[in-house]
GROMACS .gro file of C-alpha atoms in nm:
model
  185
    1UNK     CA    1  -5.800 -11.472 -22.581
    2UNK     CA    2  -5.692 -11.302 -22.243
    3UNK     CA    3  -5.418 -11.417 -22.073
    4UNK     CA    4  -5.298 -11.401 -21.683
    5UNK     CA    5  -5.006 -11.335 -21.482
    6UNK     CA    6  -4.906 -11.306 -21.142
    7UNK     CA    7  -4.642 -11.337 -20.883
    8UNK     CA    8  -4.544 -11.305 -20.557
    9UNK     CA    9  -4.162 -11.329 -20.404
   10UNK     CA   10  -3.838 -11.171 -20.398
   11UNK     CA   11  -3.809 -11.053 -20.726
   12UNK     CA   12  -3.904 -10.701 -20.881
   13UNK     CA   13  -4.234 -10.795 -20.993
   14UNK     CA   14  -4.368 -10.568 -21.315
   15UNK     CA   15  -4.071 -10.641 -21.532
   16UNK     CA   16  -4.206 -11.040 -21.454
   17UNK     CA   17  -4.569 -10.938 -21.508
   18UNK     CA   18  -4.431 -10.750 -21.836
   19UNK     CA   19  -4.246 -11.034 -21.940
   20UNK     CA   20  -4.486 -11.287 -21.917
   21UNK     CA   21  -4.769 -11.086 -22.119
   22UNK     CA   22  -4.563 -11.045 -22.396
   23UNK     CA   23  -4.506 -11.423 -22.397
   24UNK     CA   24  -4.884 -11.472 -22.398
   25UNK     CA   25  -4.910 -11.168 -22.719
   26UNK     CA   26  -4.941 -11.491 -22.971
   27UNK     CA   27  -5.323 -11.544 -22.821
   28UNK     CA   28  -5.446 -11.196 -22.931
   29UNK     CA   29  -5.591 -10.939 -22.677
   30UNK     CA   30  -5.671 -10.524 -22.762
   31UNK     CA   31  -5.520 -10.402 -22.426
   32UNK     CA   32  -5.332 -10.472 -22.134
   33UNK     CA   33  -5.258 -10.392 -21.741
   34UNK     CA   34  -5.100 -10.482 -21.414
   35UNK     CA   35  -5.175 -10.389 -21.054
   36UNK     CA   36  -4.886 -10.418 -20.833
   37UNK     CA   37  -4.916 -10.429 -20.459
   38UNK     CA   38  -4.641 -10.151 -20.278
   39UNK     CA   39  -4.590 -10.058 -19.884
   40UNK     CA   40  -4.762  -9.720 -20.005
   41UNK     CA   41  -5.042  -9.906 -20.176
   42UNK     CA   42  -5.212 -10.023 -20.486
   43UNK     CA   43  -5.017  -9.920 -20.821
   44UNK     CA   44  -5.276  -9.973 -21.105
   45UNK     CA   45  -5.158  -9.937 -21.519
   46UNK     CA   46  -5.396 -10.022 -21.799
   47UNK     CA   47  -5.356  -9.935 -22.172
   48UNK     CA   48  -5.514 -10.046 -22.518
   49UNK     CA   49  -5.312 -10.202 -22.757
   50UNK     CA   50  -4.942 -10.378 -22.742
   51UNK     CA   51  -4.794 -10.426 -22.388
   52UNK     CA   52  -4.516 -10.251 -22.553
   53UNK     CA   53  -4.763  -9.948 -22.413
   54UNK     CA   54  -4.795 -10.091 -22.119
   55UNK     CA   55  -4.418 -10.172 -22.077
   56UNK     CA   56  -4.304  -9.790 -22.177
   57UNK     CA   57  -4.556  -9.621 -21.945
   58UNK     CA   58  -4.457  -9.873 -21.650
   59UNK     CA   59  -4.139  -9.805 -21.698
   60UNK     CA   60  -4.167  -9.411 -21.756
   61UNK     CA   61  -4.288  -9.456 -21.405
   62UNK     CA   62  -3.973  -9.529 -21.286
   63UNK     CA   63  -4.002  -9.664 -20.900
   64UNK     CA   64  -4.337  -9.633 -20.892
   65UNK     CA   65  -4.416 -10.026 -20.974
   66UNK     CA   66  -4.134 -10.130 -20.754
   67UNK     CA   67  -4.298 -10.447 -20.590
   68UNK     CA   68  -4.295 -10.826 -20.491
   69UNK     CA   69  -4.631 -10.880 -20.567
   70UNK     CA   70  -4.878 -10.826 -20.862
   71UNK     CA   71  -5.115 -10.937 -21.137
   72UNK     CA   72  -5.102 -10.870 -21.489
   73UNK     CA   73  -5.414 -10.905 -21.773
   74UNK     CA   74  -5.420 -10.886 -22.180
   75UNK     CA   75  -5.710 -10.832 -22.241
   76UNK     CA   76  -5.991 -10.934 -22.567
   77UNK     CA   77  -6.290 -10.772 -22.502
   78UNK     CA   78  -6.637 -10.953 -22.428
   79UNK     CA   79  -6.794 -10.700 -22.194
   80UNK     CA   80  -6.733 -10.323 -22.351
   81UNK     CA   81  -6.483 -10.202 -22.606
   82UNK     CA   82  -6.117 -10.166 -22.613
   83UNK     CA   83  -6.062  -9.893 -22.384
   84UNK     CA   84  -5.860  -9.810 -22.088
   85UNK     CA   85  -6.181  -9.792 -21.845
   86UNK     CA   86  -6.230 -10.153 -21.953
   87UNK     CA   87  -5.906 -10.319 -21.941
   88UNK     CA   88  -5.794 -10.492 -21.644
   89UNK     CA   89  -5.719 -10.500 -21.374
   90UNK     CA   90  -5.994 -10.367 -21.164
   91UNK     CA   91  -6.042 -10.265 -20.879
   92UNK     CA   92  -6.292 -10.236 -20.524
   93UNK     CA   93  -6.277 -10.019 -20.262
   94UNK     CA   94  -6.337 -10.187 -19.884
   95UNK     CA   95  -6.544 -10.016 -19.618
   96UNK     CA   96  -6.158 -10.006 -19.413
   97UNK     CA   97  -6.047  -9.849 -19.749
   98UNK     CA   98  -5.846 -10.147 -19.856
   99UNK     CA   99  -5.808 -10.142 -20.214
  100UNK     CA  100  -5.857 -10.471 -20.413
  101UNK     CA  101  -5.759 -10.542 -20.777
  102UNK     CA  102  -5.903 -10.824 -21.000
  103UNK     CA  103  -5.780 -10.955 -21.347
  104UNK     CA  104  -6.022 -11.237 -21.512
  105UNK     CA  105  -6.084 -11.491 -21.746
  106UNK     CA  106  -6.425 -11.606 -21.879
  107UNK     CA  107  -6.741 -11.446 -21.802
  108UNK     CA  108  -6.961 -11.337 -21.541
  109UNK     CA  109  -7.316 -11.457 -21.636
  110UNK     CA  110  -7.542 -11.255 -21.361
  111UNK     CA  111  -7.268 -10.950 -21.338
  112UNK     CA  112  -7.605 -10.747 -21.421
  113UNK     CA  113  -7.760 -10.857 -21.081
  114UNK     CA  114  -7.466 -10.820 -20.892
  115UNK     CA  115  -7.391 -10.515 -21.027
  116UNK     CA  116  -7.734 -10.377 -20.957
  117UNK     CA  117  -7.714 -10.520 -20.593
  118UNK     CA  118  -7.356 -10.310 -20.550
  119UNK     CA  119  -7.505  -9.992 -20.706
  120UNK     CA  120  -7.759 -10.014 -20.440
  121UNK     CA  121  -7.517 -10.035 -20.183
  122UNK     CA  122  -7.296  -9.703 -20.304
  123UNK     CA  123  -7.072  -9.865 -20.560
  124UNK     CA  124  -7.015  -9.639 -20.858
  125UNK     CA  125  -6.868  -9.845 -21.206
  126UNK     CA  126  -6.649  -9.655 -21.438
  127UNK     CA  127  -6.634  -9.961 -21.711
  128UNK     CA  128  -6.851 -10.151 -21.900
  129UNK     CA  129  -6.726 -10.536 -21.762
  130UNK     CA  130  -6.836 -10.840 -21.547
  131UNK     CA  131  -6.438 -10.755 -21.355
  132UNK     CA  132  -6.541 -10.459 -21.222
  133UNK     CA  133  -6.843 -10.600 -21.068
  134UNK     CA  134  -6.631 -10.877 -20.911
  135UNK     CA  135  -6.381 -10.659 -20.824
  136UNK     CA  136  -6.661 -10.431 -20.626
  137UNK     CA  137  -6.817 -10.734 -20.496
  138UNK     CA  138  -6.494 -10.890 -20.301
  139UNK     CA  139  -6.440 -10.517 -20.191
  140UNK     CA  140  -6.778 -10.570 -20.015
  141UNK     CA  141  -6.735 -10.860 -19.887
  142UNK     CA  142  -6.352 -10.779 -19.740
  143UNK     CA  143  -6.326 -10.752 -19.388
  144UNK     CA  144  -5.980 -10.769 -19.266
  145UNK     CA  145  -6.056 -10.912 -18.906
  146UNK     CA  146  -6.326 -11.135 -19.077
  147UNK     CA  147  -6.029 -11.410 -19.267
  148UNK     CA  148  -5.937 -11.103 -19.489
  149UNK     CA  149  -5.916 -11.178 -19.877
  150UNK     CA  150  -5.956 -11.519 -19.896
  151UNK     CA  151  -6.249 -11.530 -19.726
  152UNK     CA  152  -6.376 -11.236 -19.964
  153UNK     CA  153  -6.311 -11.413 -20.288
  154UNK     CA  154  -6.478 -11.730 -20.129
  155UNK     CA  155  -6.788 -11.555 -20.057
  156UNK     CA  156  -6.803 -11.337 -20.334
  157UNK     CA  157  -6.732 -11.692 -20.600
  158UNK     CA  158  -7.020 -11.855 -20.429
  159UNK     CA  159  -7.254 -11.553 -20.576
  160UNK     CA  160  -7.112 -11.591 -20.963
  161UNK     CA  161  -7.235 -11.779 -21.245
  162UNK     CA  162  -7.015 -11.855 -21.472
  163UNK     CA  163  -6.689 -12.030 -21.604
  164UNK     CA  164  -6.357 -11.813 -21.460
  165UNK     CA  165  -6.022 -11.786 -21.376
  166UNK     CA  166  -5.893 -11.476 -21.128
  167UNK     CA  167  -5.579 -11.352 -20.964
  168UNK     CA  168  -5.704 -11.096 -20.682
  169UNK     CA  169  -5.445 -10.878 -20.478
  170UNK     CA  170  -5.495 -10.674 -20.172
  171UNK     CA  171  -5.270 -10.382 -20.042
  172UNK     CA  172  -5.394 -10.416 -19.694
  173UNK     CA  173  -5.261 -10.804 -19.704
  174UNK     CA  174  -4.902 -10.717 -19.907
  175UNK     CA  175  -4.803 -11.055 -19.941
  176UNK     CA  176  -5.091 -11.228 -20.032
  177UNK     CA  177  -5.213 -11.354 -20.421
  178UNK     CA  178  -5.545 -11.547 -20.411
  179UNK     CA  179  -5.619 -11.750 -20.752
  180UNK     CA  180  -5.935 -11.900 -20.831
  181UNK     CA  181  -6.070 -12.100 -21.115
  182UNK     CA  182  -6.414 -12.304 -21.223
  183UNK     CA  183  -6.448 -12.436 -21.559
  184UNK     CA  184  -6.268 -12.385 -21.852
  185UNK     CA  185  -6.266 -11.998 -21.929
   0.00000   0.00000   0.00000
């Protein structure tokens, strides 16, 4: 069963992220990431297996994760195997180059369409999941002088089907974490 977490605050945020995956291990997953939001950008670090892999390649990092805001994902695969490409989180690319990562819950029921729609507007997937696609989608949707993420996620919700839970991070808005949820995922 996957598992979410995210924070935003004072504190150094991946060895919270880290901390609270490994508290969420007891529900099963096959891999895990985090995507952590820095004054230099989007950090992004996915890995099958344990988040003790996750945790040791964070950490090999050194400052590289150093942040006050992120979102973390374990992962049990219902879209693709258990691979790097297809853990979360995910991530979009804006027309202003603002970089957006996604983790998820639950399922995407017309990702197919939507992903069909984005390839047709330039959007090239490198996994096999319904994230990705709602990761891309938000990223076309995102227009900073337009109300910025929130906006994004609103719009891009009211084109799903299907039963979710998200965390979605911005570096172009560095202190912002939107959540979002319908149904039970």
């Amino acid at each position: 069963m996957c598992g979410i977490v995210a924070y935003v605050g004072n504190k150094r945020v991946a060895p919270l992220l880290v901390e609270g995956l490994k508290r969420l291990e007891y529900r099963g997953y096959d891999s895990a990431g985090l995507a952590v939001v820095r004054p230099d950008g989007l950090k992004v670090s996915r890995s099958v297996g344990r988040v003790s892999v996750l945790d040791a390649a964070v950490k090999e990092a050194g400052d590289a994760f150093d942040a006050h805001l992120g979102i973390a994902h374990t992962r049990w695969a219902t879209h693709g195997a258990a691979t790097e490409s297809n853990a979360h989180p995910h991530t979009g690319v804006a027309r202003s180059g603002a970089r957006i990562a996604v983790v998820h819950n639950g399922i995407i029921e017309n990702y197919a369409t939507l992903k069909k729609y984005l390839q047709d507007k330039g959007h090239q997937f490198t996994s096999e999941t319904d994230t990705e696609v709602l990761a891309k989608l938000i990223a076309q949707l995102y227009e900073a002088d337009d109300g910025g993420l929130e906006c994004a996620v609103q719009a891009a919700l009211r084109e799903v089907n299907g039963a979710y839970a998200i965390a979605v991070v911005c570096d172009a808005e560095p202190h912002t974490l939107i959540c979002a949820r319908k149904g039970s995922p």
